[in-house]
XYZ file of C-alpha atoms in Angstrom:
119
model
C -12.069 -13.397 -13.552
C -10.350 -10.049 -11.966
C -11.696 -9.298 -8.571
C -13.681 -5.647 -8.065
C -11.192 -3.154 -6.301
C -13.493 -3.399 -3.362
C -13.188 -7.300 -3.203
C -9.217 -5.830 -1.725
C -10.282 -4.460 1.126
C -7.782 -6.303 2.982
C -4.389 -4.895 4.087
C -1.615 -6.356 3.210
C 2.186 -6.374 4.055
C 5.091 -8.726 2.416
C 7.774 -9.317 4.154
C 11.951 -10.700 4.039
C 13.396 -13.147 5.689
C 17.020 -10.826 6.755
C 19.588 -11.606 9.788
C 20.505 -9.096 12.268
C 22.984 -9.040 14.894
C 21.994 -8.918 18.709
C 23.621 -7.693 21.233
C 25.626 -10.754 22.427
C 27.107 -10.602 18.345
C 25.000 -13.500 17.471
C 22.808 -13.977 13.847
C 19.222 -14.482 14.293
C 16.926 -13.741 11.511
C 13.813 -11.902 11.618
C 11.321 -10.724 8.437
C 11.658 -6.444 7.243
C 8.870 -4.881 5.429
C 9.846 -4.360 1.982
C 6.314 -2.949 0.642
C 2.212 -2.954 1.813
C -0.889 -3.152 -0.547
C -4.188 -4.015 -0.641
C -5.806 -7.483 -1.277
C -8.143 -10.362 -0.923
C -8.032 -13.225 1.696
C -10.067 -16.625 1.360
C -10.170 -19.519 2.813
C -10.164 -23.196 1.258
C -13.173 -23.814 2.057
C -13.732 -26.488 -0.546
C -10.974 -28.283 0.956
C -12.389 -29.736 4.155
C -11.957 -28.475 7.254
C -9.432 -25.893 7.617
C -8.222 -26.181 11.467
C -5.998 -29.085 13.111
C -4.765 -29.327 16.513
C -0.614 -29.348 16.359
C 0.367 -30.378 19.890
C -2.511 -29.356 21.864
C -2.084 -25.825 20.121
C -5.300 -25.076 17.391
C -3.319 -24.637 13.485
C -3.885 -24.504 10.214
C -3.071 -26.535 7.461
C -5.530 -25.757 4.704
C -3.862 -22.959 2.122
C -5.346 -19.885 1.407
C -5.197 -17.724 -1.800
C -4.924 -14.438 -1.366
C -5.237 -12.172 -4.153
C -3.328 -8.680 -5.214
C -2.725 -6.370 -7.898
C 0.330 -7.648 -9.893
C 4.099 -6.787 -9.181
C 7.271 -8.588 -9.947
C 9.012 -8.063 -6.922
C 6.337 -10.462 -4.921
C 8.905 -13.936 -4.318
C 8.092 -17.420 -3.085
C 10.455 -16.906 -0.316
C 8.230 -13.901 1.538
C 5.605 -14.175 3.627
C 2.463 -12.363 4.398
C 1.082 -9.781 7.119
C -2.013 -9.208 7.680
C -2.579 -6.683 10.490
C -5.744 -6.202 12.424
C -5.610 -3.141 14.906
C -8.928 -3.495 15.682
C -8.257 -7.130 17.610
C -4.360 -5.204 18.006
C -3.660 -9.206 16.125
C -1.825 -10.251 13.555
C -2.438 -13.172 10.931
C 1.336 -14.146 8.866
C 1.463 -16.525 5.114
C 4.471 -17.896 4.495
C 3.888 -17.713 -0.009
C 3.700 -21.108 -1.285
C 3.294 -20.945 -4.933
C 1.944 -17.602 -6.767
C -0.142 -17.763 -10.461
C -0.955 -14.839 -12.522
C -4.432 -16.544 -13.805
C -5.293 -14.864 -16.679
C -1.935 -14.352 -17.776
C -2.325 -10.095 -18.558
C -0.263 -8.939 -15.868
C -3.108 -8.220 -13.717
C -3.938 -9.843 -10.782
C -1.519 -12.128 -8.428
C -3.121 -15.349 -7.087
C -0.980 -15.971 -4.091
C -0.989 -19.626 -1.937
C -0.291 -19.356 1.043
C 0.003 -21.406 4.392
C -1.412 -19.950 7.277
C 1.692 -20.390 10.152
C 0.963 -17.526 13.074
C -1.928 -15.053 14.850
C 0.730 -12.930 16.921
C -1.453 -11.101 18.917
């Protein structure tokens, strides 16, 4: 079922991993922005409690579903950043899998795992 445009209310930036050299000429992994789109972020609440304690820190293990308009350039090795300007935080999601639910090339459902909240 196609989402209404009003449901795609989250600003999502897709990033790809890249390597850069620091001042000491060491190669370090970083991410660079590729494109930004509007999308819907849904938790999988029906799978049970989505939070768990990991080494004393709050972590999230339940997959999330993110829906965006269909794009061919979304790859499994990317990650998605949802910035929350009012709170000056960002939520980061690693892409696990993608699915075109109707095989119509209209929407793409992205199964993700939230890996962090930075702020």
